[in-house]
Every structure is written in structure tokens, then in C-alpha cells.
Short mmCIF file of C-alpha atoms in Angstrom, two decimals:
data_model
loop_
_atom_site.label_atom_id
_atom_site.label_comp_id
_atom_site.label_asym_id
_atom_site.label_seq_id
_atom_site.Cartn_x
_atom_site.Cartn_y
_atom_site.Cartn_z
CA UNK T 25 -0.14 36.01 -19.28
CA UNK T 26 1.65 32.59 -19.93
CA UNK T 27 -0.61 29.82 -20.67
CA UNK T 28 0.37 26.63 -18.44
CA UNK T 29 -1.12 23.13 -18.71
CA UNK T 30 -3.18 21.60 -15.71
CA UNK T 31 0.50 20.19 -14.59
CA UNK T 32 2.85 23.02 -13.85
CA UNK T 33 0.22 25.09 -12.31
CA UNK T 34 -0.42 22.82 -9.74
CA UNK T 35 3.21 22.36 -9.54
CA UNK T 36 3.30 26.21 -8.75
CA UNK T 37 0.46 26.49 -6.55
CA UNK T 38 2.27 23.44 -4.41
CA UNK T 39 5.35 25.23 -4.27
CA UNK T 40 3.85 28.78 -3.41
CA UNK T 41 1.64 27.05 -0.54
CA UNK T 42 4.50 25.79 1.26
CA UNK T 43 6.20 29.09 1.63
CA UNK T 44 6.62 29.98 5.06
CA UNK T 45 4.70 33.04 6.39
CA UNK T 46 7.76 34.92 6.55
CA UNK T 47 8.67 34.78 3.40
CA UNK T 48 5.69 36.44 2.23
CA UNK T 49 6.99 39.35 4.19
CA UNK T 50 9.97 39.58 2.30
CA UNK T 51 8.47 38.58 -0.69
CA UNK T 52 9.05 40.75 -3.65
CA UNK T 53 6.87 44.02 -4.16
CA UNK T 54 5.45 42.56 -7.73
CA UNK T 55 3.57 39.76 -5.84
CA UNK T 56 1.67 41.96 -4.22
CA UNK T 57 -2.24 42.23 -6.45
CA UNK T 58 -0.75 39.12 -7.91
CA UNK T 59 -3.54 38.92 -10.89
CA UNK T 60 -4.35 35.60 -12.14
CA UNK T 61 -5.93 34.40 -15.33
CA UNK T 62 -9.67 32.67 -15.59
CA UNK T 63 -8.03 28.90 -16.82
CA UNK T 64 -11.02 27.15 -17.13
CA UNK T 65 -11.70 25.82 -20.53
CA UNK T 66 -14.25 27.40 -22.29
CA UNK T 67 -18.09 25.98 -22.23
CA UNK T 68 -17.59 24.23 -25.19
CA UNK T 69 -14.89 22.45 -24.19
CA UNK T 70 -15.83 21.45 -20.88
CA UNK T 71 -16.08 17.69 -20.44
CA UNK T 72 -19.25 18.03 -18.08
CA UNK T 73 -20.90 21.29 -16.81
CA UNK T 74 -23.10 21.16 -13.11
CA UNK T 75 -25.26 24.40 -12.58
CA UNK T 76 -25.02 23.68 -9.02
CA UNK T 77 -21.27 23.65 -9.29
CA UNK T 78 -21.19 26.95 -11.47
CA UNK T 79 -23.67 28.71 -9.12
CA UNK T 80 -21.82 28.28 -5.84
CA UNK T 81 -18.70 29.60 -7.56
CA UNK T 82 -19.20 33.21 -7.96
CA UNK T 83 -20.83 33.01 -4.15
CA UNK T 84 -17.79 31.63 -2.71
CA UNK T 85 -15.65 34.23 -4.90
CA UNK T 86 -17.56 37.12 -3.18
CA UNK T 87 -16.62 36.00 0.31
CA UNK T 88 -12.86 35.97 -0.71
CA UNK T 89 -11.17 39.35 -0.47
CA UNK T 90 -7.99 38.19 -2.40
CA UNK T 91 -8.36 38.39 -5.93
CA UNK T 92 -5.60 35.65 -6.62
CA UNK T 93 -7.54 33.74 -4.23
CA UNK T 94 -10.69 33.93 -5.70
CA UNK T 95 -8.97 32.63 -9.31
CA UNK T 96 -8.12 29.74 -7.50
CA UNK T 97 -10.68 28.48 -6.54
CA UNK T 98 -12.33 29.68 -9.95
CA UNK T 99 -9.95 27.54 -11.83
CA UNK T 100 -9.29 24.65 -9.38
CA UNK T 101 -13.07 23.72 -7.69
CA UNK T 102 -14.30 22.75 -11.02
CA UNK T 103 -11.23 21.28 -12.72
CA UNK T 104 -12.58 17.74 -12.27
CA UNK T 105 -15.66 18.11 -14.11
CA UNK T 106 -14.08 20.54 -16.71
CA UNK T 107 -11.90 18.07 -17.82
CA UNK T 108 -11.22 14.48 -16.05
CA UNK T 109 -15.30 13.09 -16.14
CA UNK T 110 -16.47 10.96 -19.36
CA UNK T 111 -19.71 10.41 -18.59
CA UNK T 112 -21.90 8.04 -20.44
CA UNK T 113 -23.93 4.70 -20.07
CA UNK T 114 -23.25 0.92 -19.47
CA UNK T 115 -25.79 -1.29 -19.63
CA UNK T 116 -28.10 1.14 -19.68
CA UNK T 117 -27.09 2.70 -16.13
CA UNK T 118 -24.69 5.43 -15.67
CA UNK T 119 -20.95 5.02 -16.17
CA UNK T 120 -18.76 7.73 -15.55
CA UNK T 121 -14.75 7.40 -16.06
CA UNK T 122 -12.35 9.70 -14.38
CA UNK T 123 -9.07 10.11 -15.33
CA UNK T 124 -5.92 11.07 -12.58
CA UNK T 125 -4.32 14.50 -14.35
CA UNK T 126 -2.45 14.41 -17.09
CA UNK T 127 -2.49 9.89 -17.31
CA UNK T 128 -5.60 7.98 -19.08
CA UNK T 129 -6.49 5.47 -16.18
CA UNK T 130 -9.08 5.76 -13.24
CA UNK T 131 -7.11 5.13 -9.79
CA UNK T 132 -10.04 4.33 -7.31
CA UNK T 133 -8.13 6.61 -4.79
CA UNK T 134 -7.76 9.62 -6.83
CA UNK T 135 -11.35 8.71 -8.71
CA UNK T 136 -12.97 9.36 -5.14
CA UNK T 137 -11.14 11.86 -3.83
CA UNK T 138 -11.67 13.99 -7.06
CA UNK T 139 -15.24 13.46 -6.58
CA UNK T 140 -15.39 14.01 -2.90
CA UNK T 141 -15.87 18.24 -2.94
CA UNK T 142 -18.91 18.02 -5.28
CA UNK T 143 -21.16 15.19 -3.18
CA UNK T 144 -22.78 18.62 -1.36
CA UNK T 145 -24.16 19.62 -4.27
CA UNK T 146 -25.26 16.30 -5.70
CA UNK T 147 -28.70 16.70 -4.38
CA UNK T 148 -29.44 19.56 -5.87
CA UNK T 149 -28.23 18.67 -9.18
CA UNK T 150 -29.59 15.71 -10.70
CA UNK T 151 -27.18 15.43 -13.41
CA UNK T 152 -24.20 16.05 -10.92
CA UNK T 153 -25.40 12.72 -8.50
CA UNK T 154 -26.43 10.65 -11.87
CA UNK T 155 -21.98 11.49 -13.14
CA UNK T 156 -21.07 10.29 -9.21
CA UNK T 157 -23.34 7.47 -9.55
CA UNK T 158 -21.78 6.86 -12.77
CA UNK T 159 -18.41 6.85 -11.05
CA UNK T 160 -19.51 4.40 -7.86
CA UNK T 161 -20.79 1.55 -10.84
CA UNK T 162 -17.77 1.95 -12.51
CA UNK T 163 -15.75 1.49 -9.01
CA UNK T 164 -18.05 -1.73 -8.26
CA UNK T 165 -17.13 -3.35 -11.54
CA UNK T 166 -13.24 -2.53 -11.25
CA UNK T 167 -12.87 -3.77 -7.64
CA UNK T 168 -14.63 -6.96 -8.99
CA UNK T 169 -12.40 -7.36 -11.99
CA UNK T 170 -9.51 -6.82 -9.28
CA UNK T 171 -9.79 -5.84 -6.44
CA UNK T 172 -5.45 -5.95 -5.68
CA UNK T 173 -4.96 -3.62 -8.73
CA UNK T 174 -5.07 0.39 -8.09
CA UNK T 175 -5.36 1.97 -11.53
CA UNK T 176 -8.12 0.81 -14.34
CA UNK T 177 -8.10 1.60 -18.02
CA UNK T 178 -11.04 2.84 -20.04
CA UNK T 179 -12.14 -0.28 -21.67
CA UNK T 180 -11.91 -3.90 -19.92
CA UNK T 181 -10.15 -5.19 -23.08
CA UNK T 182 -7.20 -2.54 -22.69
CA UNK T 183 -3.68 -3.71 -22.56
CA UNK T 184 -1.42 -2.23 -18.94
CA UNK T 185 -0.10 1.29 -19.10
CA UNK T 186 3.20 0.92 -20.51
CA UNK T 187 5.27 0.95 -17.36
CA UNK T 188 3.35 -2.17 -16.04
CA UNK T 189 3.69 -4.24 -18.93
CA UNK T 190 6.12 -6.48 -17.98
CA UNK T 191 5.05 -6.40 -13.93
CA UNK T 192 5.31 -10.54 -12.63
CA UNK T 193 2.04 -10.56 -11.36
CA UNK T 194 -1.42 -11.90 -12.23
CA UNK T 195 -2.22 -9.29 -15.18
CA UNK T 196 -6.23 -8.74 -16.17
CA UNK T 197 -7.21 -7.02 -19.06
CA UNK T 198 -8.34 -3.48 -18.25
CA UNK T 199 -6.19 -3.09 -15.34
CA UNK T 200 -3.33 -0.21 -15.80
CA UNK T 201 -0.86 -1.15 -12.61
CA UNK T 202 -1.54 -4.00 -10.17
CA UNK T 203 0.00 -1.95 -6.42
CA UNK T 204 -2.33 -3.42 -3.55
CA UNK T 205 -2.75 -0.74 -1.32
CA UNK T 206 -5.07 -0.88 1.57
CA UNK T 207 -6.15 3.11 1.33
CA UNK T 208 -7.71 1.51 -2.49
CA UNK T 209 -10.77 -0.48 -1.67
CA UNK T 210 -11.28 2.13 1.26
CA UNK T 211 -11.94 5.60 -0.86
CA UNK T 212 -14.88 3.56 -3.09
CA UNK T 213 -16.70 2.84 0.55
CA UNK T 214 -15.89 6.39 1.26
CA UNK T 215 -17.29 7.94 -1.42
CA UNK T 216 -20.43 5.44 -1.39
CA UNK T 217 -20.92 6.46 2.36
CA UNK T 218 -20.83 10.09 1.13
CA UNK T 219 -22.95 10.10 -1.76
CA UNK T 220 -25.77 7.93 0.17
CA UNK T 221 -25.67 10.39 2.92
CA UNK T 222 -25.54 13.19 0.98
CA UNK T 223 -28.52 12.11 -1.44
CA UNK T 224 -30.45 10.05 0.33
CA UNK T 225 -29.83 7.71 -3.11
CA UNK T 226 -29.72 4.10 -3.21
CA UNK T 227 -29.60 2.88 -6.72
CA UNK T 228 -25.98 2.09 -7.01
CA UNK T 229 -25.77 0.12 -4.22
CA UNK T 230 -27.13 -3.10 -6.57
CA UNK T 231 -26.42 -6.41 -6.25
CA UNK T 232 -23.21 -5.96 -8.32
CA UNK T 233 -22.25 -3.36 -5.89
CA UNK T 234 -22.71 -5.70 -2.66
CA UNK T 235 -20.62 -8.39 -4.52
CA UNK T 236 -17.76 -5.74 -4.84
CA UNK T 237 -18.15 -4.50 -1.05
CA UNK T 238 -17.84 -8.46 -0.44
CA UNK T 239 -14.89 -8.57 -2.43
CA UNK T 240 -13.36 -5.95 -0.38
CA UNK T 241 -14.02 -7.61 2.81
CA UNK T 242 -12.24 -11.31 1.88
CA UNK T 243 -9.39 -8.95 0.29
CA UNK T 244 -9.11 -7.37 3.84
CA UNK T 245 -9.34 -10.65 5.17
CA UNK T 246 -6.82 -12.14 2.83
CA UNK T 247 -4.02 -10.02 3.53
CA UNK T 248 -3.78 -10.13 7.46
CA UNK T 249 -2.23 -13.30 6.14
CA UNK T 250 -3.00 -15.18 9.18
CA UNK T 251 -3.13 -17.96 6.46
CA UNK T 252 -0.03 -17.86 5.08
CA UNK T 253 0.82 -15.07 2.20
CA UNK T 254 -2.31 -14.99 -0.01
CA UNK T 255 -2.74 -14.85 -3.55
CA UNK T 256 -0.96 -11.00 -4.30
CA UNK T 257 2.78 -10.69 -5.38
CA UNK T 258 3.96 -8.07 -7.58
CA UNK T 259 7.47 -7.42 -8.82
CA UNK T 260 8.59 -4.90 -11.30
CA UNK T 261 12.22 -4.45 -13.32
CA UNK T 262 13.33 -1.06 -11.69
CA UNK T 263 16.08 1.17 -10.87
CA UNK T 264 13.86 2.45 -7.86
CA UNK T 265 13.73 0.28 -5.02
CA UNK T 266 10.23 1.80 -4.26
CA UNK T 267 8.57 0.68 -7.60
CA UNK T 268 8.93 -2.86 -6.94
CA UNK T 269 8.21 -5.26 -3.60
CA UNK T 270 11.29 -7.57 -1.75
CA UNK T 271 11.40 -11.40 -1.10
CA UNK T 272 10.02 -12.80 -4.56
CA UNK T 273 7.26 -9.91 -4.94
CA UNK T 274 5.29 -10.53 -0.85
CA UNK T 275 7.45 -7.75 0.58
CA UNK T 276 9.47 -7.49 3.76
CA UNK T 277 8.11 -10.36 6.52
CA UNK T 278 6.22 -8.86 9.03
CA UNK T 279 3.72 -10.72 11.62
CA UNK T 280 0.32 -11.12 11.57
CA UNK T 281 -0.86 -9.58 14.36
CA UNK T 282 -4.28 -8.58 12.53
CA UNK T 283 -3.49 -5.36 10.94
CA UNK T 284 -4.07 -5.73 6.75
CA UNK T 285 -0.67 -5.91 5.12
CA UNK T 286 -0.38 -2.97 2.33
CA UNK T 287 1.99 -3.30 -0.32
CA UNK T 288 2.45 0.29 -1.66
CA UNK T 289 1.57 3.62 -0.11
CA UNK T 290 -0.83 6.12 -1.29
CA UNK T 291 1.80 7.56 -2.94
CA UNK T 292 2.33 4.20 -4.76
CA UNK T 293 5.31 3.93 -3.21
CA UNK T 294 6.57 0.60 -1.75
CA UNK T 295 5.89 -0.09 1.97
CA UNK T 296 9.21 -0.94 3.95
CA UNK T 297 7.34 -2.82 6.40
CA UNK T 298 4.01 -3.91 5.40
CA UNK T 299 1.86 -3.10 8.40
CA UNK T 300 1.15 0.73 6.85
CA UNK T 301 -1.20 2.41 9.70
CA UNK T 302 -2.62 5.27 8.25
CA UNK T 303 -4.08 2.86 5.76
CA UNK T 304 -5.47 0.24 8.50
CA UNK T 305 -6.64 3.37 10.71
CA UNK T 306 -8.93 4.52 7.24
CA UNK T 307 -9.90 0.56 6.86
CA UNK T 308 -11.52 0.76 10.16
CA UNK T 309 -13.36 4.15 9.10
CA UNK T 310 -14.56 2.27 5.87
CA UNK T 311 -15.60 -0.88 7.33
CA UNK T 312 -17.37 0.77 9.89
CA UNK T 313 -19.33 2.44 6.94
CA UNK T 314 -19.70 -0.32 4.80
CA UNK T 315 -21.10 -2.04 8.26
CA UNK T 316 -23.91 0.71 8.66
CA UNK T 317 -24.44 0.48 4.21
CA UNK T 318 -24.85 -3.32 4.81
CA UNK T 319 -27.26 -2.74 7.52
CA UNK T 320 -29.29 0.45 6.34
CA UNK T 321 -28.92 -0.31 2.00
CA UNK T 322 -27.85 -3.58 1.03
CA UNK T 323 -29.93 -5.81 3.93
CA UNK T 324 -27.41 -8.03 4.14
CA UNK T 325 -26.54 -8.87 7.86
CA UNK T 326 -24.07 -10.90 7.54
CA UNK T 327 -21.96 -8.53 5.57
CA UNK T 328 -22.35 -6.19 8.61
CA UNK T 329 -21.41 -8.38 10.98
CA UNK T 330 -18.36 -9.43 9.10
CA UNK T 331 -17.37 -5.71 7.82
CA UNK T 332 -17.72 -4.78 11.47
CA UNK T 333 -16.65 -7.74 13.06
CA UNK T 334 -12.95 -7.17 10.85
CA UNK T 335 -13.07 -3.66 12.10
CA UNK T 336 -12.90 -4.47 15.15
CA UNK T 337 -10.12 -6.48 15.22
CA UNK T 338 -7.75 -4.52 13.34
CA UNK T 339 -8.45 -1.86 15.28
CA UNK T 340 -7.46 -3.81 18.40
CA UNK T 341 -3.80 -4.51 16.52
CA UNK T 342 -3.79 -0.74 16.19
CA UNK T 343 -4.26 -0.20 19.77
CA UNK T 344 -1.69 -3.16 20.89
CA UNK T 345 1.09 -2.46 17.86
CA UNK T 346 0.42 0.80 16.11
CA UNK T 347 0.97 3.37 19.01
CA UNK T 348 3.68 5.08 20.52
CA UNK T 349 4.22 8.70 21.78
CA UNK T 350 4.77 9.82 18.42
CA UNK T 351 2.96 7.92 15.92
CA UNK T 352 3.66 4.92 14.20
CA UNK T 353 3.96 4.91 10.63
CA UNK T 354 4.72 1.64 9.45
CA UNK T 355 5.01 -1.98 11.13
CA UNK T 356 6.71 -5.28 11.23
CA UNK T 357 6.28 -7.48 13.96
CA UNK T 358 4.85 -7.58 17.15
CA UNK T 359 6.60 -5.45 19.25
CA UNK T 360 5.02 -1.94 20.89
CA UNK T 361 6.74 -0.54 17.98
CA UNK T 362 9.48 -1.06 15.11
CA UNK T 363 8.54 0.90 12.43
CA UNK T 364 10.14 4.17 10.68
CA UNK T 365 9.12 7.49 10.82
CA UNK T 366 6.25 9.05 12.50
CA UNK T 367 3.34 11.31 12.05
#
């Protein structure tokens, strides 16, 4: 068997997933019994080990009558723990940083998303919902160091990774790239919302965390730019038009209808027009949550009335500007639609 690094096989488990289902019948008479390799690093190595998470493995395997299959989701269910999770303490309360593959920096996006498959299990695995816990702390305290920046370094003295050095933009130590994009203070709510229901827990959800899920809100706010442009620009010396935003770092004009202008895509990608609605459609999922957290955890009314109240409202620009009969993707103005692309 070849060895590969994390990298190229989920480069080749990408590619072999979008194969057609006729090419399978022709495919050659070697992939058939494929036989993959165990490529989970052995227990010594493992940065964090969850007996809940190692338990439901081999009963998941037994319901899977592919062996390939079954490797899979050996190697891939548990790769976050295995080796992206440093848990340890700050300030005497959990702190858990998560790196994104192969780059050392915690994207809140990718942080919570890694995170996501394992909340099931976190309440039947103490140290499993003390590492998330870990992980929604950490979230609160990079959202409050800034909440326009989408990728966080391990220390908050750290220097930008070395692509965003030279960004024009506010800079903040222990922030690794500075792309506002709406879909990043949603995924911390998201996996909040998940852990609480899933646990029942309510200890991260302090008084540092409220101030971060504040934060979030007057962010949201900020950038409907009903008030002129707010405080984000961000410009970058690149060949690719997509690594940097137009018209002195604001991006292309659009109105403000009350959708949340997003800078970058998920993908970290610029926007062409700033009104992204896949991100504003998850904003009113998250605020919606945060609205019910306020309510039900944090006891704070007004934060629920002004998490919900903003839901509302962009979700009524959604209804007037983001719709047509196939799908808007991204917006500019006012109009029932003049975007590109659809969904």
C-alpha cells in the first residue's frame, strides 16, 4: 500500500465521489474489492482519543457491506480528533484549538463544522463535550478579538499567516487572514445551538460568551450598511482577482436593502456582488438560534429581541430581492434580481 498524507487522500476520495454512476460500470475490473488501508494514526499518536467516538465505529462498520466503505469511515469519522484538536486549559476553563488540514490556524467555519459530527456523542462522553466546550470559549474570545477576521492563530501574540502579511486592513495580533464573511460568525452560533441541545450544558455560554454573541449582532448590523460603509475594508496585492475586494477594499456597490453585505464566500473567495444569499439565508437560521440561547441560556431579553428582531428583517430582503425561479446567488441592488449564477 502507498502511504498518503491527510491531503491527497481527500483529494482522491473527492475525485472518486464525483464519478458518475456509469462509470462505475465501466470501471476497471481491479476496483472491484478495492481494499483500503486502516490510516488512522496509531494510539500514541493520536492528538485526542473519545471512547464514545471509538465505540460507535466498529458498530457503524458492521452495518456497511462494502469493505472500502467501511475504511472510510474508519479513517475519516475520527480524523478531527486524531489529529486537528489541542486541547488544554485557559484560565483555568477548557480551551481547545483546531486546526483546518494541513494549515496552523483555527477558521471558525471549518472549527465548527469539524466539530459538528461528534456533538451526538458529547453527552455520553464527558471528555468529548469538555474538548467542544473547549472549542466554543476559544470561538467567544476570537470573535471578540475580531469578529471581521475568519482565520485565528494559536497564540493572541502571533504575527498573520504569511500570505496576509501585507493585507491593508486593520491587522490584530493573533488573527491569520482578515475575509469578513457572513457564513463566519454564523457556524460558532451553530455549533453553540448544537452542543446546548445536544448536552443539555450551559457553562460556556458565560458572560464572555454573551459579549461575543453581542458582537455578532452589531457586526450583522454594521454591514447592512444602511449607515454608510462601516468600519471593514480589506485589500490584498494579488494576481487573483478573487483574493482581494474592488473600490478601495468595500467591494462592488450594492444597495442596502437589509440583507448583510459579505465580503468573501465560504470558499474565501471574493463576492462579485456583496449581497451573498446562502450566507444571509444561514444568518437568519443563526439568529433565530442565538434568539432562543438569549432567551432560554443567557437571560438577556434584549439580545433576543434584537437577534430576532434582525432576523426578521433580513429575511424580508430575502423574500423581496433574493428569489427568482431559479435561485439567486448573489445580489446588488434592488431589483427582483441581478445577481450571477444560481443554485
Amino acid at each position: 500500500m502507498v502511504e498518503m498524507n491527510r491531503r491527497t487522500w481527500l483529494q482522491g476520495a473527492a475525485a472518486t465521489l464525483t464519478l458518475a454512476p456509469q462509470a462505475w460500470a465501466k470501471a476497471p475490473t481491479g476496483w472491484v474489492g478495492l481494499q483500503l488501508s486502516q490510516g488512522r494514526p496509531a494510539p500514541g499518536g493520536r492528538r485526542f482519543t473519545s471512547a464514545a467516538v471509538d465505540a460507535l465505529i466498529p458498530r457503524i462498520q458492521r452495518r456497511i457491506a462494502d469493505p472500502a466503505l467501511a475504511a472510510i469511515f474508519e479513517n475519516c469519522f475520527p480524523n478531527t480528533l486524531d489529529t486537528t484538536v489541542w486541547p488544554g486549559r485557559y484560565e483555568g476553563k477548557p480551551d481547545t484549538y483546531v486546526v483546518t488540514g494541513d494549515i496552523d490556524a483555527m477558521w471558525l467555519r471549518d472549527s465548527s463544522a469539524q466539530l459538528w459530527p461528534h456533538l451526538r456523542l458529547a453527552r455520553e462522553d464527558e471528555t468529548l463535550r469538555e474538548l467542544v466546550e473547549g472549542a466554543i470559549r476559544r470561538q467567544a474570545r476570537m470573535i471578540l478579538l475580531d469578529p471581521y477576521a475568519n482565520a485565528f492563530l494559536r497564540h493572541e501574540s502571533d504575527p498573520p499567516l504569511s500570505w496576509a502579511t501585507n493585507d491593508k486592513t486593520e491587522h490584530h495580533a493573533g488573527v491569520g487572514e482578515r475575509k469578513w464573511e457572513v457564513d463566519s460568525l454564523c457556524y460558532p452560533i451553530r455549533l453553540a445551538h448544537g452542543y446546548w441541545q445536544q448536552t443539555g450544558d450551559s457553562k460556556p455560554f458565560d458572560a464572555q460568551w454573551k459579549e461575543a454573541a453581542w458582537s455578532i449582532v452589531r457586526t450583522f448590523r454594521a454591514q447592512q450598511r444602511k449607515q454608510g460603509l462601516g468600519p471593514y475594508s480589506f485589500e490584498r496585492t494579488s494576481a487573483a482577482p478573487t483574493d482581494t475586494c474592488a473600490l478601495d477594499g468595500f467591494g462592488n456597490p450594492a444597495r442596502p436593502v437589509g440583507m448583510i453585505f459579505s465580503m468573501f464566500r465560504p470558499s474565501d473567495d471574493a463576492c462579485i456582488y456583496p449581497l451573498f444569499v446562502p450566507a444571509n439565508l444561514f444568518a437568519v437560521v443563526s439568529l433565530r438560534q442565538l434568539a432562543r440561547m438569549a432567551v432560554e441560556v443567557l437571560h438577556d431579553a434584549k439580545l433576543a429581541t434584537e437577534a430576532e428582531a434582525l432576523a426578521a428583517e433580513v429575511e424580508r430582503a430575502l423574500e423581496q430581492y433574493g428569489k427568482t425561479h431559479h435561485g439567486a446567488w448573489e445580489l446588488s441592488g434592488p431589483t427582483r434580481w441581478t445577481g450571477t449564477g444560481t443554485f
